PDB file of C-alpha atoms in Angstrom:
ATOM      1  CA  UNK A   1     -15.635 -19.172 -28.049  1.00  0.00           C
ATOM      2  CA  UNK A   2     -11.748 -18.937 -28.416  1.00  0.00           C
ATOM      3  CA  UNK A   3     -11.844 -15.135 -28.837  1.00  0.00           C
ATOM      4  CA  UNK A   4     -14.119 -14.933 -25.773  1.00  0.00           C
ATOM      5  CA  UNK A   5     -11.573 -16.731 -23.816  1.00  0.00           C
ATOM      6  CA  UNK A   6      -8.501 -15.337 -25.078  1.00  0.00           C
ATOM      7  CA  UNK A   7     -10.358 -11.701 -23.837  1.00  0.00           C
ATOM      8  CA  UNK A   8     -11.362 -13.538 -20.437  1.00  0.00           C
ATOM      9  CA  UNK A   9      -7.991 -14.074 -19.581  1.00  0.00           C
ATOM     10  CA  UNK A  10      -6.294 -10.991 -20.781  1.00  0.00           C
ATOM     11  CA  UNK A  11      -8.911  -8.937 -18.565  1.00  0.00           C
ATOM     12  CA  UNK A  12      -7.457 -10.940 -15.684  1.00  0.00           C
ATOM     13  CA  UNK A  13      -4.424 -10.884 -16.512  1.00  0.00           C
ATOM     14  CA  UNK A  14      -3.840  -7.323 -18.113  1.00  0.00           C
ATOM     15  CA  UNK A  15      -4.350  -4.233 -15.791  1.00  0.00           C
ATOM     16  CA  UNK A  16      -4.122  -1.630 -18.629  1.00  0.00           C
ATOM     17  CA  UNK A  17      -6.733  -3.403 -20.768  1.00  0.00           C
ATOM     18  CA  UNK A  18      -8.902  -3.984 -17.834  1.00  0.00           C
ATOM     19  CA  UNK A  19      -8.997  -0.743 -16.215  1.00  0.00           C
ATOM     20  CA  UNK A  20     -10.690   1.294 -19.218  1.00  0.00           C
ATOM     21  CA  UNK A  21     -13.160  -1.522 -19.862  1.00  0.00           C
ATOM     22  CA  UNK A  22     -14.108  -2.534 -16.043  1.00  0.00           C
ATOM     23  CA  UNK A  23     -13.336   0.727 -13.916  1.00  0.00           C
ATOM     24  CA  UNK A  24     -15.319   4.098 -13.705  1.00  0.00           C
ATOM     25  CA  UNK A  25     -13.478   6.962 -11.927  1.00  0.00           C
ATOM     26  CA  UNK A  26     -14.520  10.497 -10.924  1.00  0.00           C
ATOM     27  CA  UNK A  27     -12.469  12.889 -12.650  1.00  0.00           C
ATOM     28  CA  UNK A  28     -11.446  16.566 -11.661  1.00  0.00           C
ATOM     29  CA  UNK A  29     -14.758  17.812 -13.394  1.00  0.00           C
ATOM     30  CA  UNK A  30     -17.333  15.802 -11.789  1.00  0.00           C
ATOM     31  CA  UNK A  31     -17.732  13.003 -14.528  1.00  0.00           C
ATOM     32  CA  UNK A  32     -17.777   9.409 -14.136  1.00  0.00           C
ATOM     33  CA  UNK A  33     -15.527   7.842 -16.828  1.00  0.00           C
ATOM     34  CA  UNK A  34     -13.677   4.808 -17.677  1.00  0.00           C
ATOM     35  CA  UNK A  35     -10.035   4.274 -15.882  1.00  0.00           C
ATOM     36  CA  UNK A  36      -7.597   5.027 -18.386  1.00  0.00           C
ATOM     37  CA  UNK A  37      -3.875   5.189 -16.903  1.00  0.00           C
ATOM     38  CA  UNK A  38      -2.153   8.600 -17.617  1.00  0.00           C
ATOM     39  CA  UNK A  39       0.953   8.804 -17.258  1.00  0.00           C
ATOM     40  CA  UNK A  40       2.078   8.780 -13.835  1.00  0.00           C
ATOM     41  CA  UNK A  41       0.145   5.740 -13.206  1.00  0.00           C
ATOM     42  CA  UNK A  42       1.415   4.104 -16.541  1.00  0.00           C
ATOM     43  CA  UNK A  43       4.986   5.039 -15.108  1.00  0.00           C
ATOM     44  CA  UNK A  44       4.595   3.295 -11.836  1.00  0.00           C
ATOM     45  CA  UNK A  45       2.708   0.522 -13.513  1.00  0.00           C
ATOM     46  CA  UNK A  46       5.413  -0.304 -15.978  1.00  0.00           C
ATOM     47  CA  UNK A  47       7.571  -0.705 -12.683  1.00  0.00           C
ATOM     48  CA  UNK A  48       5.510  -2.560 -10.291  1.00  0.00           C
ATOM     49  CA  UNK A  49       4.969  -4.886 -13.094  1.00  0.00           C
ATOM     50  CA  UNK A  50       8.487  -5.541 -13.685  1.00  0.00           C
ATOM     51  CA  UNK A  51       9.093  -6.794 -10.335  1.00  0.00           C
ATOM     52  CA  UNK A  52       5.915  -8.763 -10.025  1.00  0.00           C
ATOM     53  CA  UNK A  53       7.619 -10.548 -12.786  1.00  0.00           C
ATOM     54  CA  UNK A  54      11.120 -10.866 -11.491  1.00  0.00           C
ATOM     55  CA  UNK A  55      10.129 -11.649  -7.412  1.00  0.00           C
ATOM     56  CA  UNK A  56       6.550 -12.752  -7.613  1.00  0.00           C
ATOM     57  CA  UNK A  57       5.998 -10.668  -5.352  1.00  0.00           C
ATOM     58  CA  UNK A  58       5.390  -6.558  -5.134  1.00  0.00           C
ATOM     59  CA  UNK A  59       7.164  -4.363  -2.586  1.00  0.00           C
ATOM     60  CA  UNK A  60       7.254  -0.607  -3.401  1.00  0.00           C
ATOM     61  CA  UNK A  61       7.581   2.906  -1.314  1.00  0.00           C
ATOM     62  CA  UNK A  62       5.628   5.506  -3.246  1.00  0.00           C
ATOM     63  CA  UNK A  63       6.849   9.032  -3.012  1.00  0.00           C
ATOM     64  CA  UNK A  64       4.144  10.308  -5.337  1.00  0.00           C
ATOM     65  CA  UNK A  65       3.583  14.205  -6.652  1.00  0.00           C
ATOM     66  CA  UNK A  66       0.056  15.639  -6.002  1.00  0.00           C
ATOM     67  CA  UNK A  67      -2.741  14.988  -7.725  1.00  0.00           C
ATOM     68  CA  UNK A  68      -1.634  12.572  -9.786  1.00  0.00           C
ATOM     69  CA  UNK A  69      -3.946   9.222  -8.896  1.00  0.00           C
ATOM     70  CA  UNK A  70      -1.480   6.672  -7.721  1.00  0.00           C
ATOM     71  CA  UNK A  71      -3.893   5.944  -5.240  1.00  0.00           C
ATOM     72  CA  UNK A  72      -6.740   5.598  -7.972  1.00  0.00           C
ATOM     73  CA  UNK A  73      -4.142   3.220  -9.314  1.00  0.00           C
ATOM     74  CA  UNK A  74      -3.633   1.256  -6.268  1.00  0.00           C
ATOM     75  CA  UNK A  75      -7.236   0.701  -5.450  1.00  0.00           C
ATOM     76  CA  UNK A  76      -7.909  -0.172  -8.668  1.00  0.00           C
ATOM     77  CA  UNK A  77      -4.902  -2.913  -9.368  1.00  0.00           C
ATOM     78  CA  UNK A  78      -6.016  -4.194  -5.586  1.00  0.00           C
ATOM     79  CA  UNK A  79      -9.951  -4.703  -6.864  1.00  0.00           C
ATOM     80  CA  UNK A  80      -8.992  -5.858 -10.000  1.00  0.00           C
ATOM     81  CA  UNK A  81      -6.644  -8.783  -7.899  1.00  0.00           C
ATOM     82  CA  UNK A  82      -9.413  -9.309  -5.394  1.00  0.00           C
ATOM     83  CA  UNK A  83     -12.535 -10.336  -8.298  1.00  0.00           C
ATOM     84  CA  UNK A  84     -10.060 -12.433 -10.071  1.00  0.00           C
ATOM     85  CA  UNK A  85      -9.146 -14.799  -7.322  1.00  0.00           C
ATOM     86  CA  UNK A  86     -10.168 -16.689  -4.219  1.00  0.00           C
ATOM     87  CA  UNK A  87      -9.142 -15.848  -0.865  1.00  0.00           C
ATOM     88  CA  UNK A  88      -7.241 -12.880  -1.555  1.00  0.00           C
ATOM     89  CA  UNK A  89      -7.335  -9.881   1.138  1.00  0.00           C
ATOM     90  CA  UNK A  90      -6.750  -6.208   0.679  1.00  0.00           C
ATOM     91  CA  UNK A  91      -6.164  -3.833   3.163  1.00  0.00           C
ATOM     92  CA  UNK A  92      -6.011  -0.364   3.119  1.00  0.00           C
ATOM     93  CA  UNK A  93      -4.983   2.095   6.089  1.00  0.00           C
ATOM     94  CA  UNK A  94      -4.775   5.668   5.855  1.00  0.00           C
ATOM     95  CA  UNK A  95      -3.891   8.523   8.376  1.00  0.00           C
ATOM     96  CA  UNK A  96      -7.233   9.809   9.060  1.00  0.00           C
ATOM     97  CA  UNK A  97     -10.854   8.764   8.541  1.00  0.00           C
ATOM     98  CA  UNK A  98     -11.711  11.250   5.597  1.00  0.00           C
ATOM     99  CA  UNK A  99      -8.682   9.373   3.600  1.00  0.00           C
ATOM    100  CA  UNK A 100     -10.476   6.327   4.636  1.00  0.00           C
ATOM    101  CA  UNK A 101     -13.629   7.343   3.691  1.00  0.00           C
ATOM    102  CA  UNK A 102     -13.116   8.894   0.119  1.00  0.00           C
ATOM    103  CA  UNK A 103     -10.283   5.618  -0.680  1.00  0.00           C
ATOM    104  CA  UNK A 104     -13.875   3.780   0.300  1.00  0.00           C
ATOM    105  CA  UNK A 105     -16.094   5.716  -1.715  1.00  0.00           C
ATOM    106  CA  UNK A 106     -13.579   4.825  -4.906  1.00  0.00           C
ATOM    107  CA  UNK A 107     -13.669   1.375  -3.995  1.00  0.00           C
ATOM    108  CA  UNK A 108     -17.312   1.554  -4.213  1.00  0.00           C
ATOM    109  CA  UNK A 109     -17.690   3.029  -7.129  1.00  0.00           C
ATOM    110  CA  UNK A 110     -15.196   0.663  -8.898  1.00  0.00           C
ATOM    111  CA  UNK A 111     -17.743  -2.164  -7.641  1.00  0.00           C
ATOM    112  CA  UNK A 112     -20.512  -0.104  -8.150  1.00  0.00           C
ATOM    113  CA  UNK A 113     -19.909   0.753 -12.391  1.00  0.00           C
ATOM    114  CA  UNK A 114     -18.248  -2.777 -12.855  1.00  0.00           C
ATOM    115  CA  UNK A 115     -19.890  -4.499 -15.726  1.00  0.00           C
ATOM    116  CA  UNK A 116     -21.669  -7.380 -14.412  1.00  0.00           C
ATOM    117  CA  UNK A 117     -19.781 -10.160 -16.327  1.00  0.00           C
ATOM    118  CA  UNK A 118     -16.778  -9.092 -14.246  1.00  0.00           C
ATOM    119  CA  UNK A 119     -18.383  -8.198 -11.229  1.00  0.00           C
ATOM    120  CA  UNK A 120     -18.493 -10.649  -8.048  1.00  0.00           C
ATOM    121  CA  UNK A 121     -21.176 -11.699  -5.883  1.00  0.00           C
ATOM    122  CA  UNK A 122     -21.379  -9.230  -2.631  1.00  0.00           C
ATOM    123  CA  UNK A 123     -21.760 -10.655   0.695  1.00  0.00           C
ATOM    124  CA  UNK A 124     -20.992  -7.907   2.937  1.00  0.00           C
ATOM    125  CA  UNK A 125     -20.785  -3.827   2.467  1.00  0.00           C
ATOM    126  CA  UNK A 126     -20.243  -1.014   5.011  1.00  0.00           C
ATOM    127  CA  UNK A 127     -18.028   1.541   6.179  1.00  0.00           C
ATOM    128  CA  UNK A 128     -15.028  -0.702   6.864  1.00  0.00           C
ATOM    129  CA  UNK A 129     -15.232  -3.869   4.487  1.00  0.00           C
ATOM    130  CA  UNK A 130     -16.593  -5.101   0.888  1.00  0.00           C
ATOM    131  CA  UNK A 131     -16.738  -8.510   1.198  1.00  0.00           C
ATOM    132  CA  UNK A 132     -17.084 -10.637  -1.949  1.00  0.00           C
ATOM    133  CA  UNK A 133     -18.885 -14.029  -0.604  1.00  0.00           C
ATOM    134  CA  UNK A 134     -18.179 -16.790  -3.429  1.00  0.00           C
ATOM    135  CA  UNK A 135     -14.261 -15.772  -3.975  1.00  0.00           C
ATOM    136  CA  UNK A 136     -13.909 -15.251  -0.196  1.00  0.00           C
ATOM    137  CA  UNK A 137     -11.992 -12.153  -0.904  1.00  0.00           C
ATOM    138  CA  UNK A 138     -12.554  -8.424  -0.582  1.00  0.00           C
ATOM    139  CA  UNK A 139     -11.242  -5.122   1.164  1.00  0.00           C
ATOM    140  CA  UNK A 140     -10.983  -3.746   4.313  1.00  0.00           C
ATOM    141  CA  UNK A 141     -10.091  -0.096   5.696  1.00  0.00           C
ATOM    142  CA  UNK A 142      -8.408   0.940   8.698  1.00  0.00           C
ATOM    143  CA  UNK A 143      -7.131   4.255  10.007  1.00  0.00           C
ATOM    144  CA  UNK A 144      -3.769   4.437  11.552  1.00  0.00           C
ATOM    145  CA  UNK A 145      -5.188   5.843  15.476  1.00  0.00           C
ATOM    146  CA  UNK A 146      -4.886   2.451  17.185  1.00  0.00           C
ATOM    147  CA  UNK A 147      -1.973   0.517  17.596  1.00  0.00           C
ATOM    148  CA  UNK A 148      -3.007  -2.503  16.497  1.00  0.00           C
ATOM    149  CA  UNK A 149      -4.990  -1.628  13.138  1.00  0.00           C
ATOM    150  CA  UNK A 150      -4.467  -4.745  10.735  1.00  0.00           C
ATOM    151  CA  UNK A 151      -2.085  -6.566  12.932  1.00  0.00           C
ATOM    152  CA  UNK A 152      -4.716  -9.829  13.435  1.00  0.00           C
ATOM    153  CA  UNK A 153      -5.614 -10.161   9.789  1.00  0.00           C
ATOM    154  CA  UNK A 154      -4.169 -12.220   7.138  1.00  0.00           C
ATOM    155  CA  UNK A 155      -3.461  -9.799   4.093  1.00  0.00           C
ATOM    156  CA  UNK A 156      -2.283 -10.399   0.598  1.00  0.00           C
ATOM    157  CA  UNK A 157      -2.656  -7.021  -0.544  1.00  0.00           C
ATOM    158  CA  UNK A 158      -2.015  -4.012   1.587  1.00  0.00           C
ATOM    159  CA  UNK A 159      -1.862  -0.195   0.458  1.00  0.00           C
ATOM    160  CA  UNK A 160      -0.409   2.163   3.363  1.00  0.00           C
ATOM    161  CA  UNK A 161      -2.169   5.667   2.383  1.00  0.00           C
ATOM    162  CA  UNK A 162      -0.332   9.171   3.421  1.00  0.00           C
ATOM    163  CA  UNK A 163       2.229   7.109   5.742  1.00  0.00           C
ATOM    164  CA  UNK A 164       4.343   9.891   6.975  1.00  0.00           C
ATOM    165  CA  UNK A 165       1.112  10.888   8.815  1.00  0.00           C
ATOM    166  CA  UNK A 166       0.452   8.112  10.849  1.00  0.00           C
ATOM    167  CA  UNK A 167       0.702   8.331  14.708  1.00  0.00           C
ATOM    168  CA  UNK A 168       2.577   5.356  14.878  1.00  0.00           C
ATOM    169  CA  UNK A 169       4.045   4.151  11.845  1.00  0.00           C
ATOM    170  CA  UNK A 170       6.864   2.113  13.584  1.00  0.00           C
ATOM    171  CA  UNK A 171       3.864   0.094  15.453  1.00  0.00           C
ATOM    172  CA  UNK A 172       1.723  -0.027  12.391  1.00  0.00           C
ATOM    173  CA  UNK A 173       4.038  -0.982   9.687  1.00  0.00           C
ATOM    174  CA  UNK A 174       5.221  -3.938  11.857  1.00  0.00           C
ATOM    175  CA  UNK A 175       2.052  -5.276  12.650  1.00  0.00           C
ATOM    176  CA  UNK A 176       0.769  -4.808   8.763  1.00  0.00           C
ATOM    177  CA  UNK A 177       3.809  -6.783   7.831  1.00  0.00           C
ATOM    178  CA  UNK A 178       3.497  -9.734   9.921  1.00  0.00           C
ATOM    179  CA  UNK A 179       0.168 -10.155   8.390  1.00  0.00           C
ATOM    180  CA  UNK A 180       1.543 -10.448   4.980  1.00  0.00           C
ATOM    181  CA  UNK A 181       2.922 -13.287   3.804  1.00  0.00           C
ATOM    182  CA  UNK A 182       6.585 -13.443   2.377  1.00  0.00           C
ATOM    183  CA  UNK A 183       5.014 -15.263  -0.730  1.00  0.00           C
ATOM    184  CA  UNK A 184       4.135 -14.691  -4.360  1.00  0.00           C
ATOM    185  CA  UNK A 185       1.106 -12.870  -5.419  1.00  0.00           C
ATOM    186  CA  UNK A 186       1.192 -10.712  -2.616  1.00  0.00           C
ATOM    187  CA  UNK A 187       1.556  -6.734  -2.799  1.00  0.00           C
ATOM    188  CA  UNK A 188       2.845  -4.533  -0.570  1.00  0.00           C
ATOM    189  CA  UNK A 189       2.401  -0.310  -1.378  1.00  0.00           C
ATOM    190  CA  UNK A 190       3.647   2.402   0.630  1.00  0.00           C
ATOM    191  CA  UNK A 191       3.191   5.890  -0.525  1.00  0.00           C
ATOM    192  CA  UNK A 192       3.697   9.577   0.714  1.00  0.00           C
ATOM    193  CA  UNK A 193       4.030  12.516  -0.065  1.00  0.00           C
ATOM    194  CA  UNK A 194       7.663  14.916  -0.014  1.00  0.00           C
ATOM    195  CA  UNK A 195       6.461  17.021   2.574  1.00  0.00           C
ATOM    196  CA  UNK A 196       6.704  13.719   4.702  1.00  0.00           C
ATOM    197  CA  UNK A 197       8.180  10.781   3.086  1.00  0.00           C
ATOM    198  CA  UNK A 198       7.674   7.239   4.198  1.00  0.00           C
ATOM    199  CA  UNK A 199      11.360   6.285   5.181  1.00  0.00           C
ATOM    200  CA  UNK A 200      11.225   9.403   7.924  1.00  0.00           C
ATOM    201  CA  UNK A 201       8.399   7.608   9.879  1.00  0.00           C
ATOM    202  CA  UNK A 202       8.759   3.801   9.212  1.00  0.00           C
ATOM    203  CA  UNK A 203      11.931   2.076  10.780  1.00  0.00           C
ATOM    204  CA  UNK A 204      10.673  -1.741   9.218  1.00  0.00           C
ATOM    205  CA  UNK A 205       9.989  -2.108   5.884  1.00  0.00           C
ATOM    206  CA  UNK A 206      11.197  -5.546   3.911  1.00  0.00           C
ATOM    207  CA  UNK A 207      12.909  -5.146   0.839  1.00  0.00           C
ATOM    208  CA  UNK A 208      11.547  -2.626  -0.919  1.00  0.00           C
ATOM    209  CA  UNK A 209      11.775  -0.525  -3.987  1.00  0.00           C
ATOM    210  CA  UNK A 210      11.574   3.140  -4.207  1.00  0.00           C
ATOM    211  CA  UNK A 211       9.855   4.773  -6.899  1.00  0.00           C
ATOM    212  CA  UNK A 212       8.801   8.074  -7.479  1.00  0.00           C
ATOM    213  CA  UNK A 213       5.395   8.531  -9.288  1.00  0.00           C
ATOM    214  CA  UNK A 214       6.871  10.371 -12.434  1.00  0.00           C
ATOM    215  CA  UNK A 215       9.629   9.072 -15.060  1.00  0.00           C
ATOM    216  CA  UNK A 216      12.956  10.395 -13.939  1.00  0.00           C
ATOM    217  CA  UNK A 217      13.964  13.899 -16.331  1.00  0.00           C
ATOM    218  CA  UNK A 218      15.145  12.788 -19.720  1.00  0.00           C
ATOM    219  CA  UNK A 219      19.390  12.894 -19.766  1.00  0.00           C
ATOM    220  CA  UNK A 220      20.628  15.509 -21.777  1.00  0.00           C
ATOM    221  CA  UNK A 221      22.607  14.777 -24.975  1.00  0.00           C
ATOM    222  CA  UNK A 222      25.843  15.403 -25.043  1.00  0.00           C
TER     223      UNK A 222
END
């Protein structure tokens, strides 16, 4: 019974043992595998960890190289939070609806593959939410063509997909961050690419920290 519990808790408590155990991605050649971090991910991890545990809180600006999953990451830290505790929200807003839908489609197939020990009770499922009834948590997507996407929802965790591509990031980040408390527990990622960072289409973002998705290049001796 003790060893059962001391696992319990470090699946909620540790992403990188969780993930490989409770999260099936689709990889580059089709298959369906467990989540293991590589190394991008494991980079930004170690970071976004740090300052959960020196703020409570996460606030980060993602410039992120191609292909590297940081947004596999992100939805799966975010459904990871959401199973392990009540009344937490996640929403995620992308630039257009086929970012939307494929973000979805992972999301799904997180909930889909999860082993059923971990795996909440669903009350709701559909384009635009997974709604988890017992916790009262869950996920909902939005994509950044209206104005007020996300502005009338209370949000705990919130992932802003391909930002430098939204038609009104000004209007959008504002409204996304009045929804989200200035407490602990609650996450805050913004990620782009170089072609159009976040900080050249966002005026308001709270203190955040910028992190790029790889480890900066090893100093040379001497």
């Amino acid at each position: 019974m003790r060893s059962e519990l001391v696992i319990a808790r470090r699946l909620r408590d540790d992403f990188t043992y969780y993930a490989p155990r409770a999260l099936r991605i689709r990889t580059k050649t089709g298959t369906v595998d467990p989540f293991r971090l590589n190394k991008a991910q494991h980079h930004l991890h170690t970071q976004v960890e740090a300052q959960r545990a020196s703020t409570g809180k996460v606030r980060v600006i993602v410039l992120k190289g191609r292909q590297q999953g940081i947004s596999t990451y992100i939805e799966g830290r975010f459904y990871w939070r959401v199973t392990h505790r009540k009344g937490c929200q996640a929403f995620i807003l992308t630039h257009e609806q086929q970012a939307t839908d494929n973000l979805f489609k992972m999301v799904e197939r997180y909930h889909e593959h999860c082993p059923s020990l971990l795996k909440p009770q669903t009350k709701a499922s559909n384009a635009k939410e997974l709604v988890f009834g017992r916790l009262d948590s869950g996920y909902k997507l939005g994509t950044a063509g209206t104005k007020g996407t996300g502005r009338s929802s209370t949000i705990q965790l919130f992932h802003g997909s391909e930002c430098g591509f939204w038609p009104h990031a000004d209007e959008h980040a504002a409204g996304v961050m009045q929804a989200i408390p200035n407490q602990a527990a609650t996450e805050v990622f913004i990620e782009s690419t170089a072609i159009r960072p976040a900080e050249s289409r966002i005026g308001f973002i709270p203190p955040a920290r910028r992190v790029g998705s790889s480890p900066p290049p090893a100093k040379a001796p001497g």
